[in-house]
Amino acid sequence: QVQLVESGGGLVQVGGSLRLSCAATGLTFNMYAMTWVRQAPGKERDVIAAISWNGGATYYDASVEGRFTISRDNEKNTLYLQMNSLKPEDTALYYCAAGKTMTTGMDYYGKGTLVTVSS
């Protein structure tokens, strides 16, 4: 059974930082591209960052580029998202997801971790 478990969310002030983690079990982690997706209250789910199976390629949405960094540790089967210079509009439920490639649909989703940025 595949499980993706996010952690590291919480309440942070504007300009602060958080590091999200996503622990993967039940799948061959290094065979999957990984993605961070977020859903703000009342809005649709958006892909904000993605990383290839070996970390050799990354993608960032314009809204987070330069502030967020996606990375992975295939030895630990863990995905990360370092979030700096947080803004109120970053407030959302953050999910990690696994897919065969960075551009195909996601096969698995975690349940999410909540990030709240207070002004």
PDB file of C-alpha atoms in Angstrom:
ATOM      1  CA  GLN A   1       0.000   0.000   0.000  1.00  0.00           C
ATOM      2  CA  VAL A   2       1.435   3.324  -1.086  1.00  0.00           C
ATOM      3  CA  GLN A   3       1.568   6.030   1.546  1.00  0.00           C
ATOM      4  CA  LEU A   4       2.779   9.595   1.204  1.00  0.00           C
ATOM      5  CA  VAL A   5       2.861  11.392   4.537  1.00  0.00           C
ATOM      6  CA  GLU A   6       3.518  15.112   4.676  1.00  0.00           C
ATOM      7  CA  SER A   7       4.831  16.952   7.733  1.00  0.00           C
ATOM      8  CA  GLY A   8       6.324  20.287   8.679  1.00  0.00           C
ATOM      9  CA  GLY A   9       3.364  22.567   8.185  1.00  0.00           C
ATOM     10  CA  GLY A  10       2.277  25.110  10.746  1.00  0.00           C
ATOM     11  CA  LEU A  11       1.728  28.755  11.516  1.00  0.00           C
ATOM     12  CA  VAL A  12       4.443  31.196  10.451  1.00  0.00           C
ATOM     13  CA  GLN A  13       4.685  34.949  10.138  1.00  0.00           C
ATOM     14  CA  VAL A  14       5.133  36.784   6.875  1.00  0.00           C
ATOM     15  CA  GLY A  15       8.725  36.525   5.720  1.00  0.00           C
ATOM     16  CA  GLY A  16       9.339  33.370   7.692  1.00  0.00           C
ATOM     17  CA  SER A  17      10.426  29.933   6.563  1.00  0.00           C
ATOM     18  CA  LEU A  18       9.180  26.372   6.780  1.00  0.00           C
ATOM     19  CA  ARG A  19      10.489  23.054   5.518  1.00  0.00           C
ATOM     20  CA  LEU A  20       7.954  20.478   4.466  1.00  0.00           C
ATOM     21  CA  SER A  21       8.771  16.786   4.238  1.00  0.00           C
ATOM     22  CA  CYS A  22       6.996  13.933   2.517  1.00  0.00           C
ATOM     23  CA  ALA A  23       7.858  10.396   3.560  1.00  0.00           C
ATOM     24  CA  ALA A  24       7.029   7.746   0.972  1.00  0.00           C
ATOM     25  CA  THR A  25       6.418   4.064   1.608  1.00  0.00           C
ATOM     26  CA  GLY A  26       5.041   1.224  -0.477  1.00  0.00           C
ATOM     27  CA  LEU A  27       6.530   2.388  -3.781  1.00  0.00           C
ATOM     28  CA  THR A  28       9.935   2.386  -5.448  1.00  0.00           C
ATOM     29  CA  PHE A  29      10.584   6.024  -4.650  1.00  0.00           C
ATOM     30  CA  ASN A  30      13.448   6.550  -7.096  1.00  0.00           C
ATOM     31  CA  MET A  31      11.247   5.510  -9.994  1.00  0.00           C
ATOM     32  CA  TYR A  32       8.805   8.374  -9.482  1.00  0.00           C
ATOM     33  CA  ALA A  33       8.857  12.049 -10.196  1.00  0.00           C
ATOM     34  CA  MET A  34       7.537  13.947  -7.207  1.00  0.00           C
ATOM     35  CA  THR A  35       5.401  17.041  -7.004  1.00  0.00           C
ATOM     36  CA  TRP A  36       4.227  19.519  -4.413  1.00  0.00           C
ATOM     37  CA  VAL A  37       0.676  20.694  -4.912  1.00  0.00           C
ATOM     38  CA  ARG A  38      -1.226  23.217  -2.831  1.00  0.00           C
ATOM     39  CA  GLN A  39      -4.846  24.165  -2.409  1.00  0.00           C
ATOM     40  CA  ALA A  40      -5.771  27.474  -0.876  1.00  0.00           C
ATOM     41  CA  PRO A  41      -9.176  27.957   0.744  1.00  0.00           C
ATOM     42  CA  GLY A  42     -11.856  28.273  -1.936  1.00  0.00           C
ATOM     43  CA  LYS A  43      -9.409  27.697  -4.778  1.00  0.00           C
ATOM     44  CA  GLU A  44      -8.387  24.854  -7.037  1.00  0.00           C
ATOM     45  CA  ARG A  45      -5.377  22.658  -6.483  1.00  0.00           C
ATOM     46  CA  ASP A  46      -2.198  24.023  -8.116  1.00  0.00           C
ATOM     47  CA  VAL A  47       1.118  22.375  -8.887  1.00  0.00           C
ATOM     48  CA  ILE A  48       3.839  24.562  -7.420  1.00  0.00           C
ATOM     49  CA  ALA A  49       7.010  22.472  -7.742  1.00  0.00           C
ATOM     50  CA  ALA A  50       8.152  19.189  -9.224  1.00  0.00           C
ATOM     51  CA  ILE A  51      11.343  17.159  -9.349  1.00  0.00           C
ATOM     52  CA  SER A  52      12.462  14.309 -11.558  1.00  0.00           C
ATOM     53  CA  TRP A  53      13.243  10.859 -10.236  1.00  0.00           C
ATOM     54  CA  ASN A  54      16.930  11.631  -9.728  1.00  0.00           C
ATOM     55  CA  GLY A  55      16.627  15.314  -8.889  1.00  0.00           C
ATOM     56  CA  GLY A  56      18.216  16.297 -12.176  1.00  0.00           C
ATOM     57  CA  ALA A  57      15.298  18.409 -13.296  1.00  0.00           C
ATOM     58  CA  THR A  58      13.003  20.702 -11.355  1.00  0.00           C
ATOM     59  CA  TYR A  59      10.002  22.869 -12.101  1.00  0.00           C
ATOM     60  CA  TYR A  60       8.586  25.817 -10.169  1.00  0.00           C
ATOM     61  CA  ASP A  61       5.428  27.774 -10.623  1.00  0.00           C
ATOM     62  CA  ALA A  62       6.080  31.475 -11.066  1.00  0.00           C
ATOM     63  CA  SER A  63       4.341  32.187  -7.763  1.00  0.00           C
ATOM     64  CA  VAL A  64       7.051  30.377  -5.778  1.00  0.00           C
ATOM     65  CA  GLU A  65      10.141  30.488  -7.982  1.00  0.00           C
ATOM     66  CA  GLY A  66      13.086  32.010  -6.164  1.00  0.00           C
ATOM     67  CA  ARG A  67      11.489  31.453  -2.742  1.00  0.00           C
ATOM     68  CA  PHE A  68      10.814  27.710  -2.625  1.00  0.00           C
ATOM     69  CA  THR A  69      13.234  24.841  -3.253  1.00  0.00           C
ATOM     70  CA  ILE A  70      12.201  21.277  -3.956  1.00  0.00           C
ATOM     71  CA  SER A  71      14.620  18.445  -3.241  1.00  0.00           C
ATOM     72  CA  ARG A  72      14.617  14.735  -2.571  1.00  0.00           C
ATOM     73  CA  ASP A  73      16.666  12.116  -0.786  1.00  0.00           C
ATOM     74  CA  ASN A  74      16.191   8.787  -2.530  1.00  0.00           C
ATOM     75  CA  GLU A  75      18.121   6.999   0.209  1.00  0.00           C
ATOM     76  CA  LYS A  76      15.527   8.148   2.733  1.00  0.00           C
ATOM     77  CA  ASN A  77      12.515   7.955   0.379  1.00  0.00           C
ATOM     78  CA  THR A  78      11.730  11.532   1.312  1.00  0.00           C
ATOM     79  CA  LEU A  79      10.737  14.646  -0.579  1.00  0.00           C
ATOM     80  CA  TYR A  80      11.293  18.157   0.746  1.00  0.00           C
ATOM     81  CA  LEU A  81      10.069  21.663   0.132  1.00  0.00           C
ATOM     82  CA  GLN A  82      12.053  24.516   1.627  1.00  0.00           C
ATOM     83  CA  MET A  83       9.838  27.582   1.749  1.00  0.00           C
ATOM     84  CA  ASN A  84      11.376  30.983   2.395  1.00  0.00           C
ATOM     85  CA  SER A  85      10.032  34.531   2.364  1.00  0.00           C
ATOM     86  CA  LEU A  86       6.534  33.259   2.977  1.00  0.00           C
ATOM     87  CA  LYS A  87       3.576  35.423   2.056  1.00  0.00           C
ATOM     88  CA  PRO A  88      -0.053  35.352   3.210  1.00  0.00           C
ATOM     89  CA  GLU A  89      -1.036  34.029  -0.226  1.00  0.00           C
ATOM     90  CA  ASP A  90       1.077  30.928   0.451  1.00  0.00           C
ATOM     91  CA  THR A  91      -1.506  29.861   3.030  1.00  0.00           C
ATOM     92  CA  ALA A  92      -2.835  26.512   1.810  1.00  0.00           C
ATOM     93  CA  LEU A  93      -2.986  22.796   2.320  1.00  0.00           C
ATOM     94  CA  TYR A  94       0.200  21.360   0.811  1.00  0.00           C
ATOM     95  CA  TYR A  95       0.217  17.883  -0.691  1.00  0.00           C
ATOM     96  CA  CYS A  96       2.981  15.764  -2.119  1.00  0.00           C
ATOM     97  CA  ALA A  97       2.238  13.538  -5.086  1.00  0.00           C
ATOM     98  CA  ALA A  98       4.042  10.842  -7.066  1.00  0.00           C
ATOM     99  CA  GLY A  99       3.868  10.272 -10.801  1.00  0.00           C
ATOM    100  CA  LYS A 100       5.753   8.426 -13.518  1.00  0.00           C
ATOM    101  CA  THR A 101       7.154  11.663 -14.936  1.00  0.00           C
ATOM    102  CA  MET A 102       7.028  15.380 -14.141  1.00  0.00           C
ATOM    103  CA  THR A 103       4.513  16.006 -16.895  1.00  0.00           C
ATOM    104  CA  THR A 104       2.114  13.108 -16.548  1.00  0.00           C
ATOM    105  CA  GLY A 105      -0.683  12.891 -14.035  1.00  0.00           C
ATOM    106  CA  MET A 106      -0.008  11.977 -10.438  1.00  0.00           C
ATOM    107  CA  ASP A 107      -0.638   8.398  -9.392  1.00  0.00           C
ATOM    108  CA  TYR A 108      -0.594   8.953  -5.646  1.00  0.00           C
ATOM    109  CA  TYR A 109      -1.336  11.818  -3.261  1.00  0.00           C
ATOM    110  CA  GLY A 110      -0.696  12.373   0.405  1.00  0.00           C
ATOM    111  CA  LYS A 111      -3.300  13.820   2.756  1.00  0.00           C
ATOM    112  CA  GLY A 112      -1.591  17.164   3.105  1.00  0.00           C
ATOM    113  CA  THR A 113      -0.100  19.452   5.711  1.00  0.00           C
ATOM    114  CA  LEU A 114      -1.507  22.894   6.463  1.00  0.00           C
ATOM    115  CA  VAL A 115       0.615  26.010   6.114  1.00  0.00           C
ATOM    116  CA  THR A 116      -0.753  29.259   7.494  1.00  0.00           C
ATOM    117  CA  VAL A 117       1.109  32.514   6.951  1.00  0.00           C
ATOM    118  CA  SER A 118      -0.022  35.335   9.212  1.00  0.00           C
ATOM    119  CA  SER A 119       0.428  38.993   8.384  1.00  0.00           C
TER     120      SER A 119
END
